[in-house]
Structures are given as structure tokens and as C-alpha cells.
XYZ file of C-alpha atoms in Angstrom:
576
model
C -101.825 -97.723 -192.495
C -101.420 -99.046 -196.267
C -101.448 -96.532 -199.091
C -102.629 -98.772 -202.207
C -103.536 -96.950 -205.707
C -104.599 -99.128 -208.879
C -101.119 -99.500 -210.821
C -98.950 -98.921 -207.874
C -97.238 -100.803 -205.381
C -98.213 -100.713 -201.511
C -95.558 -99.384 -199.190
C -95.277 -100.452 -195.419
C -95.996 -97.287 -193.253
C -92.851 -98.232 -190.875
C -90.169 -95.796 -190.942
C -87.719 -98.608 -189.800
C -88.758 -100.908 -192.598
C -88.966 -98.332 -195.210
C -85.151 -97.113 -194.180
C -84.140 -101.324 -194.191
C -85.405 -101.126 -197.627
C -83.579 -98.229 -198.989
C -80.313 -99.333 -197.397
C -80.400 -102.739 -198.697
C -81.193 -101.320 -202.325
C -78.055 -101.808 -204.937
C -77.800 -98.166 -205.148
C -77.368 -97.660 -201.931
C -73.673 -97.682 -199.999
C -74.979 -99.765 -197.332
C -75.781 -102.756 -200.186
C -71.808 -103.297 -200.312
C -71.372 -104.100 -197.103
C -74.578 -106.624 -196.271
C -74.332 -108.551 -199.315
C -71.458 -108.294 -201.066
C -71.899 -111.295 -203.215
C -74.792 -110.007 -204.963
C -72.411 -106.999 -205.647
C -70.372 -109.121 -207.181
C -72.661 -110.687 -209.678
C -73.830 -107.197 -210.631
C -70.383 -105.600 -211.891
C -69.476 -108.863 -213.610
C -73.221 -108.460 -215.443
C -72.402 -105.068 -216.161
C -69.222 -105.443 -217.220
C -70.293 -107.980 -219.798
C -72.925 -105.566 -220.807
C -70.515 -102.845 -221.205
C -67.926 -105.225 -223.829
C -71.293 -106.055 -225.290
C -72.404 -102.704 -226.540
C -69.147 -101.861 -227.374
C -68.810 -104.646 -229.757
C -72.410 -103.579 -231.499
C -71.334 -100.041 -231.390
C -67.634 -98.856 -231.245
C -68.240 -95.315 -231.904
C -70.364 -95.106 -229.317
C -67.180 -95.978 -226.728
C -64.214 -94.821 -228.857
C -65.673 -91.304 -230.576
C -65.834 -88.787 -227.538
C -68.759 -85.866 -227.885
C -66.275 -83.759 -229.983
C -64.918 -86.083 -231.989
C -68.853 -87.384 -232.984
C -69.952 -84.072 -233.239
C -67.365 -83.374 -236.064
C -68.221 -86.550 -237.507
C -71.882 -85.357 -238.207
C -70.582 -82.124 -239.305
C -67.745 -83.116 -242.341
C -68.882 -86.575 -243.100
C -72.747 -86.212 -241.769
C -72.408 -89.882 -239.655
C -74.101 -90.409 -236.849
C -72.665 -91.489 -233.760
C -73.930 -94.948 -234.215
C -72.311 -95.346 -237.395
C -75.452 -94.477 -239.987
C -75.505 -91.677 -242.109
C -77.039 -87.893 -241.231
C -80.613 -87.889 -243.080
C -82.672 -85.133 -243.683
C -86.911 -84.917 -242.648
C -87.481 -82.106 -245.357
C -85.469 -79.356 -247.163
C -85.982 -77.375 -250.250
C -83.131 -78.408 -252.601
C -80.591 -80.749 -250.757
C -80.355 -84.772 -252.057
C -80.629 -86.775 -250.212
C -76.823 -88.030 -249.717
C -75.665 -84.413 -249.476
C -76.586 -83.152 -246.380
C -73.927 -83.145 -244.339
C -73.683 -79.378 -242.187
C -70.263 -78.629 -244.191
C -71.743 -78.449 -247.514
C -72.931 -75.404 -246.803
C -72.077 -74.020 -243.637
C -68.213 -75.095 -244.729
C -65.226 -76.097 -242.335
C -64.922 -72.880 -240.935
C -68.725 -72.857 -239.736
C -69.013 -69.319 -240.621
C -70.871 -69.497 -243.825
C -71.070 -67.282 -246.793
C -72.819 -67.611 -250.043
C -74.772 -70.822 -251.506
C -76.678 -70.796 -254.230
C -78.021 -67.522 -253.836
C -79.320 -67.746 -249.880
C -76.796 -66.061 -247.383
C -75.789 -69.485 -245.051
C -75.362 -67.923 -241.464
C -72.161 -68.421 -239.215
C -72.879 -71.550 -236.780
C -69.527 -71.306 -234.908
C -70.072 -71.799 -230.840
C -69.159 -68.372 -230.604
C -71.735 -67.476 -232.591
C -74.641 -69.429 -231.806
C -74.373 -69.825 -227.924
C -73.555 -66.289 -227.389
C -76.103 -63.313 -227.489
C -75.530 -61.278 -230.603
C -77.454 -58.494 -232.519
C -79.695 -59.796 -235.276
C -80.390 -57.694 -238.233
C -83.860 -57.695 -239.321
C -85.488 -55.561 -242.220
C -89.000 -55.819 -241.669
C -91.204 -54.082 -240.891
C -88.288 -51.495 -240.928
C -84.539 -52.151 -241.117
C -83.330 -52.463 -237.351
C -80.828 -54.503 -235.118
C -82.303 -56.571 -232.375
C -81.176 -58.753 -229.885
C -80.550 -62.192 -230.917
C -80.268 -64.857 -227.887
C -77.817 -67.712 -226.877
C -79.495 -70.825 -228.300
C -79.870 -73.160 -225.663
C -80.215 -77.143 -226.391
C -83.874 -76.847 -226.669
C -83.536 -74.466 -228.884
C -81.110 -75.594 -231.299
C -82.345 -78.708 -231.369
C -86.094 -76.761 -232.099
C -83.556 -75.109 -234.944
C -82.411 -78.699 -236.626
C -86.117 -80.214 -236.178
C -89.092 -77.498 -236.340
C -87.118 -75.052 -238.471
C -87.680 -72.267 -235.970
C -84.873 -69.980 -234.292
C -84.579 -68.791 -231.306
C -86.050 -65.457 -231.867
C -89.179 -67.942 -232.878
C -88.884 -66.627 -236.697
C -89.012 -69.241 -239.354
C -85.520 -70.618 -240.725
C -85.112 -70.298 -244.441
C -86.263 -74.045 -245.932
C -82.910 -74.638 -247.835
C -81.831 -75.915 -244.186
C -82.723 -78.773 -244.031
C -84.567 -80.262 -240.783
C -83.255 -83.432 -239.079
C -84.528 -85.707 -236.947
C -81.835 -86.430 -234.501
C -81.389 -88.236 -230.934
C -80.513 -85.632 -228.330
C -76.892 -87.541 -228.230
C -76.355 -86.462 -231.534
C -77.432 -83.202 -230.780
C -75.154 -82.519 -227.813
C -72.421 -84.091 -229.536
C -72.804 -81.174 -232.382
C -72.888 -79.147 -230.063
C -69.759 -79.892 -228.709
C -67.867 -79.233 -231.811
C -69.235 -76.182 -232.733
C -67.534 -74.675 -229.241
C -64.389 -75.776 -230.636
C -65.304 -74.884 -234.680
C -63.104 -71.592 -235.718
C -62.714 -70.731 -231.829
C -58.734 -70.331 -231.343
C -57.305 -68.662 -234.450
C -54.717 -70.497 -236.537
C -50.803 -70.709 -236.201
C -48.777 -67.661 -237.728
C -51.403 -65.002 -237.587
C -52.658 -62.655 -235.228
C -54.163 -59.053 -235.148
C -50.593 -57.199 -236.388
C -48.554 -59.544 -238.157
C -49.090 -62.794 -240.475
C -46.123 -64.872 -241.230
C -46.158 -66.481 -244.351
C -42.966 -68.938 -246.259
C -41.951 -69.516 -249.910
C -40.934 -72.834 -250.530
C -37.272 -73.473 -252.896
C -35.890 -75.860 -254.250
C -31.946 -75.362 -253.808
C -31.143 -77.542 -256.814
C -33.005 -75.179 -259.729
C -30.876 -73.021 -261.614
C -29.074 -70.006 -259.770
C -30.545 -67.519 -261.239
C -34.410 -69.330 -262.013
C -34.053 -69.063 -257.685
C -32.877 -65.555 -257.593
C -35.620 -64.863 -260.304
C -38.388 -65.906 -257.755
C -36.648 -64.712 -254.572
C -36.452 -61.394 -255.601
C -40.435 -61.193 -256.796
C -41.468 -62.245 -253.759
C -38.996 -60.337 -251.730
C -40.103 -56.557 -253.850
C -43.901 -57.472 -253.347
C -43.759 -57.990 -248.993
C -41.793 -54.882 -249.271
C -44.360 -52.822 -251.335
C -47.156 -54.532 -249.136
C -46.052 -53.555 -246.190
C -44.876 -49.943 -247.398
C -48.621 -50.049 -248.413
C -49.744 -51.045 -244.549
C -47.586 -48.622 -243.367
C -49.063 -46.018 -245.174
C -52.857 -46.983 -244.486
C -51.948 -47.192 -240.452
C -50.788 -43.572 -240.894
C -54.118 -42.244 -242.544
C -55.966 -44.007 -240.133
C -54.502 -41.725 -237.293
C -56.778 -38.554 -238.941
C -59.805 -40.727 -239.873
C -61.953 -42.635 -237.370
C -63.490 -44.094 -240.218
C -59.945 -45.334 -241.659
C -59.324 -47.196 -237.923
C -62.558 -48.481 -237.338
C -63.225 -50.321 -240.255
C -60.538 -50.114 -243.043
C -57.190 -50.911 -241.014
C -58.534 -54.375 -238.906
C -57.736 -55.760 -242.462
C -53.989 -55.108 -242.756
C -51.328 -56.699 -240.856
C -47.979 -56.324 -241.528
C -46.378 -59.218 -243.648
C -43.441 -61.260 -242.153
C -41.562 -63.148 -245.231
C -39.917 -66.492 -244.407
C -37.723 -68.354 -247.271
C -38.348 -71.785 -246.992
C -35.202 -73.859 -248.646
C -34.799 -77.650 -249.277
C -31.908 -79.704 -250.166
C -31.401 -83.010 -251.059
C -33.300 -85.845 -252.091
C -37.083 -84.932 -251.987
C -37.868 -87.966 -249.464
C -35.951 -85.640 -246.744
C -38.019 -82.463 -247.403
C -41.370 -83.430 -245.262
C -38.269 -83.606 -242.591
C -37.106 -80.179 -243.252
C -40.340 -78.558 -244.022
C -41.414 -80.041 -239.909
C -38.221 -78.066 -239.326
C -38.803 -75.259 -240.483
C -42.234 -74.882 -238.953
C -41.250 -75.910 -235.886
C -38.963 -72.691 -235.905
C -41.639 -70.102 -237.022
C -45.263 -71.542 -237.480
C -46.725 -69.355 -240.878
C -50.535 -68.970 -241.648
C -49.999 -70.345 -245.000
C -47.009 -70.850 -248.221
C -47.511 -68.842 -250.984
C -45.800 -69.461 -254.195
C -42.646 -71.324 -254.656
C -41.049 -73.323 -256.605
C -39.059 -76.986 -256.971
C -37.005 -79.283 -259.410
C -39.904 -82.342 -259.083
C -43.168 -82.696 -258.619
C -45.191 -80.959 -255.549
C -46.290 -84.073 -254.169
C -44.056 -83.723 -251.183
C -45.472 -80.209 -250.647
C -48.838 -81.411 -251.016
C -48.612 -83.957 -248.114
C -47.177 -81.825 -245.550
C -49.478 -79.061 -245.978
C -52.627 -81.694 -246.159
C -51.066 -83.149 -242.993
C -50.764 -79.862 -240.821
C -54.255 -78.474 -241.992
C -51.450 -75.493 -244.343
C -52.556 -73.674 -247.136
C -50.445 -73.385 -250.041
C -51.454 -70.888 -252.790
C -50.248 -71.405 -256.030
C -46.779 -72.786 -256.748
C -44.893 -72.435 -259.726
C -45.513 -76.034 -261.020
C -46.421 -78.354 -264.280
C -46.133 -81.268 -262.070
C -49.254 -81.161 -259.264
C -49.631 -84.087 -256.702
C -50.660 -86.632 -259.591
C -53.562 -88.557 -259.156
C -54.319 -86.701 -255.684
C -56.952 -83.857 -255.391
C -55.792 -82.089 -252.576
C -57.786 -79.496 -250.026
C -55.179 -77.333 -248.915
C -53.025 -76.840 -252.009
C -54.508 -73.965 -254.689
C -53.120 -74.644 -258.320
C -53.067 -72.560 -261.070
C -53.983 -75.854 -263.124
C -53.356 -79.392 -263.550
C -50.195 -78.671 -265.635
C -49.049 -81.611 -267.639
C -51.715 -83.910 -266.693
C -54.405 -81.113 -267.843
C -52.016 -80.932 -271.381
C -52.785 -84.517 -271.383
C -56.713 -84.719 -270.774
C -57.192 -82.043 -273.243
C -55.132 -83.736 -275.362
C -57.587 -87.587 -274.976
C -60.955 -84.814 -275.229
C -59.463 -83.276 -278.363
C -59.044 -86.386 -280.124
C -62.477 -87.914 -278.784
C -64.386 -85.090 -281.024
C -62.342 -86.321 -283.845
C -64.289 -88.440 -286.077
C -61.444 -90.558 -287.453
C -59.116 -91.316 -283.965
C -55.860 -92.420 -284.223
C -55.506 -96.513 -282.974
C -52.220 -95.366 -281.327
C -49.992 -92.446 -279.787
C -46.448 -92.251 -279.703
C -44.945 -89.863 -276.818
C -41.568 -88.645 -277.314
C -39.716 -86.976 -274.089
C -36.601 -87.188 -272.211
C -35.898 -89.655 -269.486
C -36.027 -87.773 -266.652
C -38.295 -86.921 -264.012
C -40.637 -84.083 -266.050
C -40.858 -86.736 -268.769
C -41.153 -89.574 -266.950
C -44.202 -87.037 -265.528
C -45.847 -86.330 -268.642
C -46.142 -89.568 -270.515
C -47.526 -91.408 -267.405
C -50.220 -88.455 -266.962
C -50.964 -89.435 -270.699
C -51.260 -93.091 -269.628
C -53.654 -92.653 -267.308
C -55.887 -90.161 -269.243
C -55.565 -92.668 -271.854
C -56.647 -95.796 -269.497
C -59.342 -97.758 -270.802
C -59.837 -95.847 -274.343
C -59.524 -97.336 -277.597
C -56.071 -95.488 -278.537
C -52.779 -97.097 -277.257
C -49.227 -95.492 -276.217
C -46.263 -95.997 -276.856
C -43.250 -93.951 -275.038
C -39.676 -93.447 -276.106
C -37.857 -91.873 -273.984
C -33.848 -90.041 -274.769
C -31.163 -89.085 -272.711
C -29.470 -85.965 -274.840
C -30.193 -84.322 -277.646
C -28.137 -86.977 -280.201
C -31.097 -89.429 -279.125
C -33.773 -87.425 -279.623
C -32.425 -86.567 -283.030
C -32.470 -90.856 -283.667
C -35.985 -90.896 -282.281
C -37.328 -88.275 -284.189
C -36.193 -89.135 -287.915
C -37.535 -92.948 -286.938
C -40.846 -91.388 -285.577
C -41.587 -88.570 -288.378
C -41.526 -91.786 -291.128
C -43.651 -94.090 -289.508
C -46.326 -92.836 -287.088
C -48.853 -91.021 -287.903
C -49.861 -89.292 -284.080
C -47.099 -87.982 -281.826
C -47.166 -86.317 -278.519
C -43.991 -84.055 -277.838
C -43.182 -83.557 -274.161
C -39.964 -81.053 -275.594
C -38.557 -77.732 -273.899
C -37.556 -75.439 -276.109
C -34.098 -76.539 -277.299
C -35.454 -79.726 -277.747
C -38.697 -78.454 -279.944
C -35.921 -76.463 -282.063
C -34.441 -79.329 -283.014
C -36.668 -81.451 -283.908
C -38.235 -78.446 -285.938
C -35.116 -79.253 -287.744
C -35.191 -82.292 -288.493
C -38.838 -81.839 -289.546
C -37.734 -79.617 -292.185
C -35.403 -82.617 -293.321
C -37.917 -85.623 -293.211
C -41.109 -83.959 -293.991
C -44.038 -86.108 -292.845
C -47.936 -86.372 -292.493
C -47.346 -86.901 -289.237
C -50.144 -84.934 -286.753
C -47.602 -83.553 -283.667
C -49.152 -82.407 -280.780
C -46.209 -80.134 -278.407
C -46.812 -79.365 -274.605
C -46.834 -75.661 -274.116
C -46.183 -75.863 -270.303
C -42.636 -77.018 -270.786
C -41.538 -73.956 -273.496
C -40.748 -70.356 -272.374
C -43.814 -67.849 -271.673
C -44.793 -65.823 -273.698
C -43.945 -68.191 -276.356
C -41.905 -67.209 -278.864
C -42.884 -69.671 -282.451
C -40.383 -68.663 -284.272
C -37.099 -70.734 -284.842
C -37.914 -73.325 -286.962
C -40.416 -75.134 -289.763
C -43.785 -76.999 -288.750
C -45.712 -73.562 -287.498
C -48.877 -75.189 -289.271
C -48.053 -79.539 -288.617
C -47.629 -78.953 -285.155
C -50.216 -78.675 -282.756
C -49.684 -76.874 -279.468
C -51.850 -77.676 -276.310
C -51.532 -74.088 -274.603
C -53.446 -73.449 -271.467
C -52.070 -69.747 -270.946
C -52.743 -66.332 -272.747
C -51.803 -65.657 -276.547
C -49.102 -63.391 -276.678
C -51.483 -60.967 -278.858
C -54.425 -61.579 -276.340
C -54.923 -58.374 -273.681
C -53.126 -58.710 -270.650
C -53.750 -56.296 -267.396
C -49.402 -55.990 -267.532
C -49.887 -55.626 -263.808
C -46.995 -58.374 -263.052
C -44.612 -57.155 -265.998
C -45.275 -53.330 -264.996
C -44.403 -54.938 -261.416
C -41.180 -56.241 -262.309
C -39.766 -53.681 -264.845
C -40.370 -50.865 -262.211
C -38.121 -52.900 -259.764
C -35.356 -54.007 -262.052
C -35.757 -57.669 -261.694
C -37.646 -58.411 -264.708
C -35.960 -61.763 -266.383
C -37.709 -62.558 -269.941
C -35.997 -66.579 -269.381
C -38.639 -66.902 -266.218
C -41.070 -64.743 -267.122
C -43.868 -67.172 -266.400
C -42.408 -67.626 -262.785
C -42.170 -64.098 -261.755
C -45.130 -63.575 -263.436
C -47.226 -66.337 -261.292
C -45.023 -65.617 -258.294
C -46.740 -61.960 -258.514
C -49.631 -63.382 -258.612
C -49.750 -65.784 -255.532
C -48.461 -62.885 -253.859
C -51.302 -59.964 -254.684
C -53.671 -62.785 -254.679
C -52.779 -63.110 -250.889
C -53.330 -59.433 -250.076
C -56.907 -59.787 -251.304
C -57.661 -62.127 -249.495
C -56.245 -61.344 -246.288
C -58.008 -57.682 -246.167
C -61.246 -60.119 -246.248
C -60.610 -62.141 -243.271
C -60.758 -59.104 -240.799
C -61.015 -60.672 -237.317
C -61.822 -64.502 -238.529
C -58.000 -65.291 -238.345
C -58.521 -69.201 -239.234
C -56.865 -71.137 -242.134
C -59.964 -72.941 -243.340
C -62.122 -69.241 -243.916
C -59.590 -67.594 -245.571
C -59.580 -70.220 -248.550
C -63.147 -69.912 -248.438
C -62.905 -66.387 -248.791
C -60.386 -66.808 -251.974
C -62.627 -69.105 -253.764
C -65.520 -66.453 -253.508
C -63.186 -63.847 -254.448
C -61.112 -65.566 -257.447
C -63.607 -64.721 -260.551
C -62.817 -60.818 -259.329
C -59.191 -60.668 -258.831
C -57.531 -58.236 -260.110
C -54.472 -59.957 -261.721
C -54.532 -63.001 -263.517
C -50.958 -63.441 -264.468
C -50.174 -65.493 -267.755
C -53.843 -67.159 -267.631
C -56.866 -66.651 -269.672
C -59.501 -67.800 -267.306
C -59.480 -67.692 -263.703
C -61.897 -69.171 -261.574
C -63.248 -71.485 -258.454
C -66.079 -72.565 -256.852
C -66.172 -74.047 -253.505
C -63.661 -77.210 -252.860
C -62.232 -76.926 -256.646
C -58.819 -76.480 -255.993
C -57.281 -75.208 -259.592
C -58.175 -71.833 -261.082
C -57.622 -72.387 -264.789
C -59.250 -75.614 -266.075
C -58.580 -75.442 -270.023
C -56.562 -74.713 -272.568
C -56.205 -73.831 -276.292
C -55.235 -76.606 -278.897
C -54.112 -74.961 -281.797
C -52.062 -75.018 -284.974
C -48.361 -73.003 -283.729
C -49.088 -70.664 -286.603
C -51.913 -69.496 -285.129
C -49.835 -68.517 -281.253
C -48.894 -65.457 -283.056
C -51.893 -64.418 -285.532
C -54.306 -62.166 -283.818
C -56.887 -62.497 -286.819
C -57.376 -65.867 -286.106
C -60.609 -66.603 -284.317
C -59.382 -68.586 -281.453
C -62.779 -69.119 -279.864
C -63.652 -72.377 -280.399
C -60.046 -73.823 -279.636
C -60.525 -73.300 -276.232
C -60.905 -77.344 -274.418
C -62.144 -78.037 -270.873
C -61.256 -82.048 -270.337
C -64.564 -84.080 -270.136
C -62.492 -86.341 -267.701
């Protein structure tokens, strides 16, 4: 008997010819052995296929599900190479849609424009969890797993998998089910094993120094950051006690405070060797993050190591950030020089008559060398021109100065304060209508304008508090109750204090989301209320800015110490 439908083939009704049939198909195992040479042909075609689509698409061989799935997530590219697109969404552009922008590297969300951006971890989303919900009263319900069906219902309908509507700043996409597997695959992995050097009792954290600064500018620092993990962890002692008569105390209050273990970090040497004996030192004690520090050159070095192990660094004592790098991991307090210098190019851009050429005056070493190339580059493709002389002692900077005062007209001084004094000095001898500009980053804080003529010629570019300006005292209060207050580093005790209480903030905010990438989430939500500020006016971030204070005042050196002034409108954000 023959079976035959319209659109189908007929199949013999012989059960020895149907079985012949199956075992001589090329699936089958019995295929191999009865004719081989067709075998033969068939892996050679498929292995030419194979080379094929691997030549039209490498990521599709060479990214495994992970590794795509992250790529959608930070860079929002497909696993085929083109980029993540959206099918509808409230207020996202079109080439900003990648999961990170909101959901950030952590995957457990926070704030955005207003809308509360849910957690999208693995262990969140593929787990069962209780789901607050406020209508039609406030309650907790069950919230289920999401399954593939329903996640990928989630990035396409806009409907969770409770079935409720997901808020329309997510935006829906339109993706192959490839795609959607592979994001799935990283968000198991995103924020799921907590970072090195932290756990639920103790977080270790290092202070980078730089053995070749000044005895005591190292002792300065050492002992502010020594007196402040003391007095934290006196602090966590005391809460864990309270929390023994107060289940309130233990359930809630002391999951935020583990005990603080303080490594010293030391480099020698020339600063090629220190990415060397930074992997050294980590190697001995992995730490959750540096804090502070300080060194005798620019951070760069610093920078790149902690970019290159995923390592936060908050806020090193530094006018010398990794130049011409914006870096992730690394908080600044600002730019330093190179923000003296774009103030500096938007200052003189409001001027209505600018000067055709600048002449920078600063000594020939590495902070110099620094300065005038940040000026350069802010300079790079304006109308006004540089010209640098640099001096090796104080004798040439007296030569440079007398030529300089008589026959420019615009000068940029890159000058500590010995070096200010004395050309003060020889301003009172050649007076000149010279307009002098004077980096406040390299002279002592609070500055001190006496010592000297020119209060009113020259100009200082000051991105810190006045000295007349109110100041919460928290750092100097800090320091005078210990002893170890030192007016010559004032500045970096002051800002070492700071990196330091800034830290405790912040980590009483992490609670159980020990991971690297959340807690500097959590300090740029946190940074407009911190409660110490150290030596800077304003102090602020927003998601993936990575300096707090962004300005600074340009002002007459007069004016430093003249609280009648108004000082308002001398305040100057760079425009570059």
C-alpha cells in the first residue's frame, strides 16, 4: 500500500526498504561504512563552508556567547558585527542605546533621568525575587525567573514577566534569538563573583607613594591616612557593639561597615619600573581599590595599571592627571594644570582684543615641562601662538624675567612660590604693562598673597576655595585634633582627608553588592552630597565624568584676599 498526499512524497510500505533507506542516509552511522567516498566529499564541502562563513563573519567563530553578549551590552554590537538598534523608545537616540547607558557596568541600575533603571544582573533576572508593587495598595509579590521567552518578550513587546507593561524609556529591540542568548549569557556572569580585596568583614584598600618626594611631604600624607583607618575602624568597632542590643542596628545598619585594612603602597625608581612594582604589590594582597596618594611625576603610570586591572583609584594628590587620557577607573579632583590651562585659552576667548601670542615662563623640569605642553595643546589650532622659555635655577629665571617684563605683552607663569617671590621682585624693579597670568596649583594652599608687588598686574587662575570663602574645617579640625597638622602641605592632608571620608560614604552604600564597577557608580550619585569637600569650591559628577571640580576662578591676586569683592562672575568652566 502507497500513502500519497498532495505536497508530499510517497513512501514504500516495506519495512526492509524503509530501514535500507534510513541506513544509507548521511546522518546515519551506517552511511560511513557503505559509501565512504561520498563521506568524503561531504566534510571537504563542509569544511569549505565552514572557512567560508568565517571569512564573512569572524565574530560569529571567534566571539564565544559571553564574550558577544558583553559586546551588545558596553558597545551595543551585534554578533554579526552591526550596531544594537532600537524599534521604539521614549527618549534614547538613536546611536545611544547600548544596555550600559543606563543599566551601567555593574547591571544593577540606579537613577536616570528621573525613572528608577532596575538591576538586570543574572542573579537578578533569572532568579525568583519579590516585586514591589503599589497599586492598587502597596504590597510585595512574587516576581518570576524570566525565562528566554520571556526576556526576549521583555526586549521586544515591552512586557515583563509578571505580564505588566515595562516603562517606555526602555527601549524595545528587535533581536535574533542568537543575540538574545548571547545576552543572556553575560548577564550570568555581570556583578556575580564579588571583586578582589573585599568581602563581608574586611576591605583592603592601598595608598600609593612616591619614595622620592620630600621626607616630610611623605610623612605629611602617611600619617593622614594612617589617623583616618584608625578613627574608621574605632568607628566600626563601636557600631558592631550597639548592634549587639538593637536588632534593628544588625539587620540593616551594620551590613554596611567592614573593618578597613590599610596597605602603603611605595615606589622607587624610575617611573617606567612602577607598573612592575605596583603588579607586585597586588600580587601580595589584592585591595578593592587605592585611595589617595601621592608621586613626584605625573599619574599616568597609576592611571594605566588601575585601567588595566579593572582598580579604582579615588583621588590622588596630583596637578599632573594622565594628559590627554580620560580615564574610567581613576577619580580626580580636577584636571590640574591642564584645567589652569583651558581656563586660561576660554578666558582670553571672551576677551575682545586677544593677544597674537603667549609667552610661558617655567622651569625645565618635569612639572614645567607639564604645564606649558598642556598650554600647547589647549592652544592647538587657535589664533594665539606660544612661546616657552624654560630655566634651570633661580639666576635664570631672574634673566628671563627682566627680558620678558620689557617686551611681551601676555605671560603665563608656571612658578612655585619661591619662584613667584622673585619675580614679584623683579617686577617691582622693571615695572611693565605686561598682563601675567600665575598657576595657582603649583603655590601653597591656602594661598598666602603677600610677599611681594604685582597683587593687582597679576592674574591668578585658582581652581580652589578663597581663603575668606566658608569652609566646613572638617579636614583642618581633623588634623589639629591629631597633631599632624603641617601648614607647608596643607592642601595634601587636606585632599588626603578627603579621599579617605569620601571612601567611607561610599562603602556604607554598597551593602552586599561588593563589586568595583557599583561602588563608583554609587560615588558619582553620592558626590553633589558629600559631606567634605576639602580645599574645593564645587564638587560634583555625573555618570562616567571622572573629575569632581571642573572650574576655577581667574582673578586679579588682590582680590585672593578681599572678601568684599564680588567674585561671582570670575568663576570659568573651559568651553574645551
Amino acid at each position: 500500500m502507497r500513502i500519497t498526499r498532495t505536497g508530499m512524497r510517497s513512501f514504500p510500505d516495506s519495512a526492509s526498504a524503509a530501514h535500507e533507506r534510513i541506513r544509507t542516509q548521511p546522518g546515519n552511522p551506517g552511511y560511513l561504512t557503505r559509501y565512504p567516498g561520498r563521506c568524503l566529499v561531504i566534510a571537504l564541502l563542509a569544511l569549505w563552508a565552514l572557512v567560508a562563513t568565517a571569512a564573512e563573519s569572524p565574530e560569529a567563530v571567534t566571539l564565544d556567547p559571553v564574550a558577544a553578549g558583553k559586546r551588545i551590552y558596553l558597545e551595543g554590537v551585534l554578533s554579526d558585527g552591526t550596531p544594537l538598534s532600537k524599534v521604539v523608545s521614549r527618549n534614547q537616540p538613536d546611536g545611544d542605546v547600548a544596555c550600559v547607558r543606563c543599566h551601567r557596568r555593574s547591571g544593577l541600575g540606579g537613577m536616570e533621568g528621573g525613572e528608577l533603571v532596575p538591576a538586570i544582573t543574572g542573579d537578578y533576572l533569572f532568579r525568583n525575587h519579590l516585586k514591589v508593587v503599589t497599586e492598587p495598595a502597596p504590597r510585595r509579590i512574587k516576581r518570576w525567573a524570566y525565562t528566554e521567552n520571556a526576556f526576549k518578550r521583555a526586549l521586544q513587546n515591552g512586557i515583563d514577566v509578571m505580564g505588566d507593561p515595562i516603562s517606555t524609556a526602555m527601549p524595545r529591540y528587535a533581536l535574533a534569538q542568537p543575540d538574545i542568548q548571547a545576552l543572556m549569557a553575560y548577564l550570568h556572569t555581570l556583578s556575580h563573583a564579588k571583586s578582589p580585596g573585599i568581602d563581608e568583614q574586611t576591605v583592603h584598600i592601598a595608598t600609593v607613594v612616591d619614595r622620592r618626594l620630600p621626607q616630610a611631604e611623605r610623612e605629611a600624607l602617611i600619617q593622614t591616612a594612617s589617623r583616618y583607618v584608625d578613627h574608621e575602624n574605632r568607628v566600626i568597632q563601636a557600631q558592631e557593639k550597639r548592634a549587639a542590643f538593637s536588632n534593628r542596628q544588625n539587620n540593616w545598619n551594620v551590613k554596611s561597615f567592614r573593618r578597613w585594612k590599610w596597605h602603603l603602597w611605595e615606589l622607587d625608581g624610575d617611573p617606567e619600573s612602577w607598573p612592575e612594582q605596583l603588579q607586585t604589590h597586588y600580587e601580595q594582597q589584592p585591595v578593592f581599590l587605592l585611595v589617595g596618594g601621592a608621586v613626584s611625576g605625573p599619574w599616568s603610570p597609576i592611571d594605566r595599571f588601575c585601567e588595566a586591572r579593572a582598580l579604582p583609584c579615588l583621588f590622588p594628590h596630583t596637578n599632573m592627571p594622565a594628559q590627554g587620557e580620560r580615564s574610567y577607573f581613576t577619580f580626580y579632583y580636577s584636571r590640574g594644570l591642564e584645567l589652569e590651562a583651558n581656563v586660561l585659552v576660554t578666558h582670553l576667548s571672551r576677551k575682545t582684543v586677544r593677544p597674537e601670542r603667549i609667552l610661558q615662563i617655567a622651569p625645565d623640569n618635569q612639572t614645567g615641562r607639564y604645564a606649558t605642553e598642556s598650554l600647547d595643546l589647549a592652544l592647538a589650532g587657535s589664533t594665539i601662538s606660544t612661546e616657552t622659555r624654560h630655566f634651570n635655577d633661580i639666576e635664570g629665571l631672574k634673566s628671563i624675567a627682566a627680558d620678558a617684563l620689557g617686551s611681551h605683552r601676555d605671560l603665563m607663569l608656571w612658578l612655585n612660590d619661591e619662584e613667584l617671590r622673585v619675580f614679584r621682585e623683579i617686577l617691582g624693579t622693571h615695572p611693565s604693562n605686561a598682563q601675567l597670568y600665575q598657576s595657582s596649583s603649583l603655590l601653597s594652599q591656602p594661598l598666602d598673597p603677600s610677599g611681594g608687588t604685582g597683587e593687582e598686574a597679576i592674574t591668578l587662575i585658582h581652581p580652589f576655595t578663597l581663603p575668606w570663602q566658608e569652609s566646613d574645617g572638617q579636614s583642618e579640625g581633623f588634623l589639629s585634633k591629631h597633631g599632624i597638622l603641617d601648614k607647608r602641605y596643607y592642601r595634601l592632608q587636606s585632599e588626603t582627608f578627603t579621599a579617605f571620608a569620601t571612601l567611607g560614604q561610599v562603602l556604607k552604600r554598597i551593602k552586599h553588592n561588593l563589586v568595583r564597577e557599583y561602588f563608583m557608580e554609587q560615588l558619582e550619585s553620592l558626590s553633589e552630597n558629600l559631606r567634605v569637600t576639602s580645599l574645593y569650591p564645587r564638587f560634583s559628577l555625573g555618570p562616567y565624568q571622572r573629575t569632581v571640580s571642573k572650574g576655577a576662578y581667574i582673578l586679579p591676586l588682590s582680590v585672593v584676599t578681599d572678601p568684599a569683592r564680588d567674585v561671582k562672575q570670575t568663576w570659568v568652566i573651559p568651553s574645551l
